[in-house]
Tab-separated table of C-alpha atoms in Angstrom:
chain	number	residue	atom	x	y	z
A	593	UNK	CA	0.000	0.000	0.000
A	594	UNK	CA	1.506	3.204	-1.572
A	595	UNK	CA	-0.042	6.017	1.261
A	596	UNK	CA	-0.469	4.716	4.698
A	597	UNK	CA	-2.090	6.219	7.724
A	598	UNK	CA	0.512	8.732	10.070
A	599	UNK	CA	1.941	7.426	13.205
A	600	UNK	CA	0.302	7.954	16.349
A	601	UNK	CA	0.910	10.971	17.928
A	602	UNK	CA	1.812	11.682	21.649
A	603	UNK	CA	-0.952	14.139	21.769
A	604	UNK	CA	-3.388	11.658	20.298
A	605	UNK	CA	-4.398	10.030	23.392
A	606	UNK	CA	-7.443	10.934	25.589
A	607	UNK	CA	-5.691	11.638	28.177
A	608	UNK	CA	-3.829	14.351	26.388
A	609	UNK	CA	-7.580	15.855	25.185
A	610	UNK	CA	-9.734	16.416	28.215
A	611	UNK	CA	-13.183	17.113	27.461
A	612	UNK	CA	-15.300	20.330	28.500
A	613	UNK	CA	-14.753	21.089	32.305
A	614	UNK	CA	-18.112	20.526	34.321
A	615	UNK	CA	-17.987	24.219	35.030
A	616	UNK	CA	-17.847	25.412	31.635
A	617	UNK	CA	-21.171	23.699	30.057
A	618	UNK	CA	-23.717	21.014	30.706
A	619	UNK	CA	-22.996	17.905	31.468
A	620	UNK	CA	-22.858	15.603	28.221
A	621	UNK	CA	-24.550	12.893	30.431
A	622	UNK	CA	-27.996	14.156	31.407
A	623	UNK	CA	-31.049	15.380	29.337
A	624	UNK	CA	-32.189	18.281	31.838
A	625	UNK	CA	-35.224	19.259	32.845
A	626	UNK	CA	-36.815	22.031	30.960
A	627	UNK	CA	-39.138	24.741	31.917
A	628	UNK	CA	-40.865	26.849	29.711
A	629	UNK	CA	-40.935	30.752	29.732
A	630	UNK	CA	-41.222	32.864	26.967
A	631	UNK	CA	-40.212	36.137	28.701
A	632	UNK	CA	-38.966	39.222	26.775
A	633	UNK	CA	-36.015	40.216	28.301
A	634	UNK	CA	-35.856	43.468	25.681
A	635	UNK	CA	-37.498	44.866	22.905
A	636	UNK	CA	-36.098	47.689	20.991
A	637	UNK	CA	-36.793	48.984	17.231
A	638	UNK	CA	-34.282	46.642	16.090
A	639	UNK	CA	-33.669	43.653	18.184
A	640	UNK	CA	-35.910	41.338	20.809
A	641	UNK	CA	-34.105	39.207	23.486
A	642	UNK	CA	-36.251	36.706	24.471
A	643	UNK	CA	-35.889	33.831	27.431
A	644	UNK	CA	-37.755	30.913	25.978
A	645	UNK	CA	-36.916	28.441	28.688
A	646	UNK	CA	-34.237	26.697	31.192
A	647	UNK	CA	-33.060	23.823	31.390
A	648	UNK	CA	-32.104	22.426	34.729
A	649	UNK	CA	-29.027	20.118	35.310
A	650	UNK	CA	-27.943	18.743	38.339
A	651	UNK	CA	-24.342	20.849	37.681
A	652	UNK	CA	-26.311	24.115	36.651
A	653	UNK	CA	-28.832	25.579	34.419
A	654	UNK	CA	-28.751	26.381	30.470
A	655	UNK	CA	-30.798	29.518	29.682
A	656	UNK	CA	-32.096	29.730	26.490
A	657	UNK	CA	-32.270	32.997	25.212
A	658	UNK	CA	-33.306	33.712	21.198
A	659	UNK	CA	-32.376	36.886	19.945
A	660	UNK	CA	-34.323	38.504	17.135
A	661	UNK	CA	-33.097	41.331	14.807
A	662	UNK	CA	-34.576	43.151	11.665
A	663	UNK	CA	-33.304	45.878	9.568
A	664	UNK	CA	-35.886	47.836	9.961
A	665	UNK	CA	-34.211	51.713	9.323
A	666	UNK	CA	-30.924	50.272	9.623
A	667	UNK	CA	-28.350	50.590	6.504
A	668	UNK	CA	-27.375	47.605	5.319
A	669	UNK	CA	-24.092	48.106	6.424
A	670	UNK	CA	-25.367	48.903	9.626
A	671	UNK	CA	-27.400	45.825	9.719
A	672	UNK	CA	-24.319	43.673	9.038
A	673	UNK	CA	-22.716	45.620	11.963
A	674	UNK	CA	-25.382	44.710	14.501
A	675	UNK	CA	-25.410	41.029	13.424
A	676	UNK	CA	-21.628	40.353	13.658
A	677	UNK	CA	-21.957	41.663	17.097
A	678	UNK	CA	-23.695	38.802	18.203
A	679	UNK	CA	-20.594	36.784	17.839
A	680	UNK	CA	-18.417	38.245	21.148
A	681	UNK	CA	-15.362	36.909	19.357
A	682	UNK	CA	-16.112	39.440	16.348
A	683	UNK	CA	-16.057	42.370	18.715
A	684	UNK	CA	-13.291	44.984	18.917
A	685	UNK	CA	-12.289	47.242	21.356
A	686	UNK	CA	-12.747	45.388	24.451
A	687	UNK	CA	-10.025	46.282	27.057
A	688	UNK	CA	-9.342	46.554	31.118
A	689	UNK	CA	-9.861	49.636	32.509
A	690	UNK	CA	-12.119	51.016	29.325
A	691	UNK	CA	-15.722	51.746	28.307
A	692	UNK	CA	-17.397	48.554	27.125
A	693	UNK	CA	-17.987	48.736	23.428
A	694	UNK	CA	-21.666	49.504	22.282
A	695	UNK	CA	-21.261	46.852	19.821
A	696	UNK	CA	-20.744	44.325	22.916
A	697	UNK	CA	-24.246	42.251	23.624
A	698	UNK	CA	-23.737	41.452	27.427
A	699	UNK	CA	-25.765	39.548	29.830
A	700	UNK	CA	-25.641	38.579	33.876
A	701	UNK	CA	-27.205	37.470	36.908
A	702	UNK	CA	-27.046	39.135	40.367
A	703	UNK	CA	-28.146	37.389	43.104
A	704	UNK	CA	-30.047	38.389	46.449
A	705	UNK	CA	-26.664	38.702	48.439
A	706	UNK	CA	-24.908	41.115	45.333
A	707	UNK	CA	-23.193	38.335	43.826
A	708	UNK	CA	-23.008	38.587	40.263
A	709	UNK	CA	-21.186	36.981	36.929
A	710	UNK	CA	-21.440	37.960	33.802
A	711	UNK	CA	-20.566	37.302	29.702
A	712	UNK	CA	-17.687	40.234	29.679
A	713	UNK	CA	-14.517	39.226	29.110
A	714	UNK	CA	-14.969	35.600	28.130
A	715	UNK	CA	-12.268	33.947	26.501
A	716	UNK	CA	-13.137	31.185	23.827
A	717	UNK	CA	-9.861	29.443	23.594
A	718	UNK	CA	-9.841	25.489	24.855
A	719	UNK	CA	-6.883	25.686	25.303
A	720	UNK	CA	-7.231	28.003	28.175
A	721	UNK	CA	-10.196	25.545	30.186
A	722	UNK	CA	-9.193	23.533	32.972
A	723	UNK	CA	-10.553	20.931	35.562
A	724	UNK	CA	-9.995	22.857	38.597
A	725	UNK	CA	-13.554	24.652	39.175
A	726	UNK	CA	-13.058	29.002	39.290
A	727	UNK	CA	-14.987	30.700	42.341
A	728	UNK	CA	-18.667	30.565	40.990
A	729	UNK	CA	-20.939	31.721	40.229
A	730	UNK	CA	-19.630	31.513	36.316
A	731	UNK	CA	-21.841	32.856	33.275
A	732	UNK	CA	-20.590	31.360	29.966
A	733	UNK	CA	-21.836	32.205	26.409
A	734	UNK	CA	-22.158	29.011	24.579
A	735	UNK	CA	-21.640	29.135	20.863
A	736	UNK	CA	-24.742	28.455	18.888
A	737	UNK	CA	-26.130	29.063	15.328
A	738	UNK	CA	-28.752	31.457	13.336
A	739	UNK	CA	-31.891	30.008	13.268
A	740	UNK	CA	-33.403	30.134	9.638
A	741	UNK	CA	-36.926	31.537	9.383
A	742	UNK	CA	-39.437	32.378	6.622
A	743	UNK	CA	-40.016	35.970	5.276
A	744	UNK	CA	-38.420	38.787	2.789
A	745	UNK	CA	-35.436	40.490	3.247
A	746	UNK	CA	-36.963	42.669	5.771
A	747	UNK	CA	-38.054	39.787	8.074
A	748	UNK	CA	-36.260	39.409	11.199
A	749	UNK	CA	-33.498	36.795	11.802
A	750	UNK	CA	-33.091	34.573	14.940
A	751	UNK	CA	-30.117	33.762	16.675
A	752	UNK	CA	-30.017	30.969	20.038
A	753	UNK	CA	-27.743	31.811	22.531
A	754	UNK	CA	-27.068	29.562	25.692
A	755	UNK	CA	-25.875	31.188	28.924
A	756	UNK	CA	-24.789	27.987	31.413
A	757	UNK	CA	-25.069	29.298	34.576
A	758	UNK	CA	-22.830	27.421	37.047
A	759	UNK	CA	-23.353	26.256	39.903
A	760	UNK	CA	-26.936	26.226	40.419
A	761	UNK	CA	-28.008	29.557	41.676
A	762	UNK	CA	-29.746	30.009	44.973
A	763	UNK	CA	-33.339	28.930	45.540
A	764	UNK	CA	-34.422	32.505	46.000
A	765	UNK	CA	-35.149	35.164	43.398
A	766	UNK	CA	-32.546	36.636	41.525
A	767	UNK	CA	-32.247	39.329	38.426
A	768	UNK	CA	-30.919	38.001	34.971
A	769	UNK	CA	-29.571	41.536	33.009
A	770	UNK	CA	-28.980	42.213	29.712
A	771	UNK	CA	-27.495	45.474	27.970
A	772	UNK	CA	-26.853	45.882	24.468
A	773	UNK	CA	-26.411	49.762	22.900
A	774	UNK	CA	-25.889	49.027	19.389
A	775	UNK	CA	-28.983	47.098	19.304
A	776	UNK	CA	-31.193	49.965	21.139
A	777	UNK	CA	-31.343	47.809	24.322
A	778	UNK	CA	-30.683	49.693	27.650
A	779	UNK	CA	-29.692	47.857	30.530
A	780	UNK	CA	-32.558	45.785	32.093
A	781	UNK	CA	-33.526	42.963	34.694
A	782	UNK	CA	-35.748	40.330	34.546
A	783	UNK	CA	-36.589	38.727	38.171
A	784	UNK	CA	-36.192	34.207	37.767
A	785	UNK	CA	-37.195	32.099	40.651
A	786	UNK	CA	-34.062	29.809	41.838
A	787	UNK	CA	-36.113	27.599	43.733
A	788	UNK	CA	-38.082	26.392	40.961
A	789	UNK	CA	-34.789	25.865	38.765
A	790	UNK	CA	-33.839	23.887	41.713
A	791	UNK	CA	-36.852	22.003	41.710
A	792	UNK	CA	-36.411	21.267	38.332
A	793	UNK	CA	-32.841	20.456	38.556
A	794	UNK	CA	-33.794	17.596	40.416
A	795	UNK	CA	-35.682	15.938	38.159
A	796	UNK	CA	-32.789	15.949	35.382
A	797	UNK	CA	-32.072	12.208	34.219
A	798	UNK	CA	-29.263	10.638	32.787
A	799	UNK	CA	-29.705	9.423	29.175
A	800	UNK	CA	-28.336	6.228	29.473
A	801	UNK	CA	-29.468	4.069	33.277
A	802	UNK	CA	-26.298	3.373	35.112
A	803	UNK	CA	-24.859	-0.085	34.104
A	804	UNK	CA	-24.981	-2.523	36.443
């Protein structure tokens, strides 16, 4: 046989590649426990932030936000603008000690006792992840995808996001925010009950039984 496959590599083995720290997203194991919402988090001429539900793990909580844009007035350069800025990765600008960027769509939760974490600042790179758990809580922007709906060119587009919220917050009240300037949306809360994402969190199952 004229081409053969390459050695193995060092790096090749798993234990080289750990997966996803439990701190950083859902556990692959579980299906959750979902609760429906619907809330509107924001609604501007351009853009509406909506929470349509969370899903409970026994590690933390997903929430599932959608985010709606149109062009509405917007040029179309503009428009292009205001959609890149919903990848955080595709955002300039952002250093310590300076103004956030307007471009910057940011979210957070603040609990009862003034704890709070937020999306600023998050760093993408894998490379960077490891096992040993930061001091929660921890609010992580998950990567996710446009989701393709029917209409013109003036209909709106909607993007999923998924904020993992780790550890599981507090069974109490406590205030999810959300700011974004360059899509019209000044900084808001939106009151979620802890106890019943506790509640729920409880009922999250594996997918798989545990072998015997």
């Amino acid at each position: 046989m004229f081409f053969e496959p390459p050695p193995a590599r060092e790096d090749d083995s798993p234990a080289s590649r750990p997966g996803l720290p439990v701190w950083y997203a859902p556990p692959a194991d579980q299906a959750g426990s979902v609760m429906l919402l619907g809330v509107v988090l924001a609604r501007s001429p351009n853009a509406v932030i909506t929470l349509s539900g969370i899903t409970a793990f026994s590690t933390g909580c997903l929430l599932n936000v959608e985010i709606a844009t149109r062009r509405h007035t917007l040029s179309a350069d503009g428009y292009q603008a205001l959609q890149m800025s919903l990848l955080p990765i595709m955002v300039p600008g952002l250093t310590s000690g300076r103004p956030l960027p307007e471009a910057l769509l940011r979210f957070g939760v603040r609990f009862a006792d003034g704890t709070k974490a937020t999306t600023v600042g998050q760093r993408f790179e894998r490379s960077r992840f490891t096992q040993e758990a930061p001091p929660g809580p921890c609010l992580f922007w998950l990567p996710g995808g446009m989701s393709m709906r029917s209409g013109d060119e003036n209909a709106a587009s909607v993007t999923p996001v998924g904020l993992w919220l780790w550890p599981l917050p507090p069974k109490e009240h406590f205030e999810l925010a959300v700011e974004w300037p360059a899509g019209g949306v000044e900084l808001g809360f939106t009151s979620l009950d802890g106890s019943a994402i506790g509640a729920a969190a409880e009922r999250s199952a594996p997918y798989w039984p545990p072998e015997p």
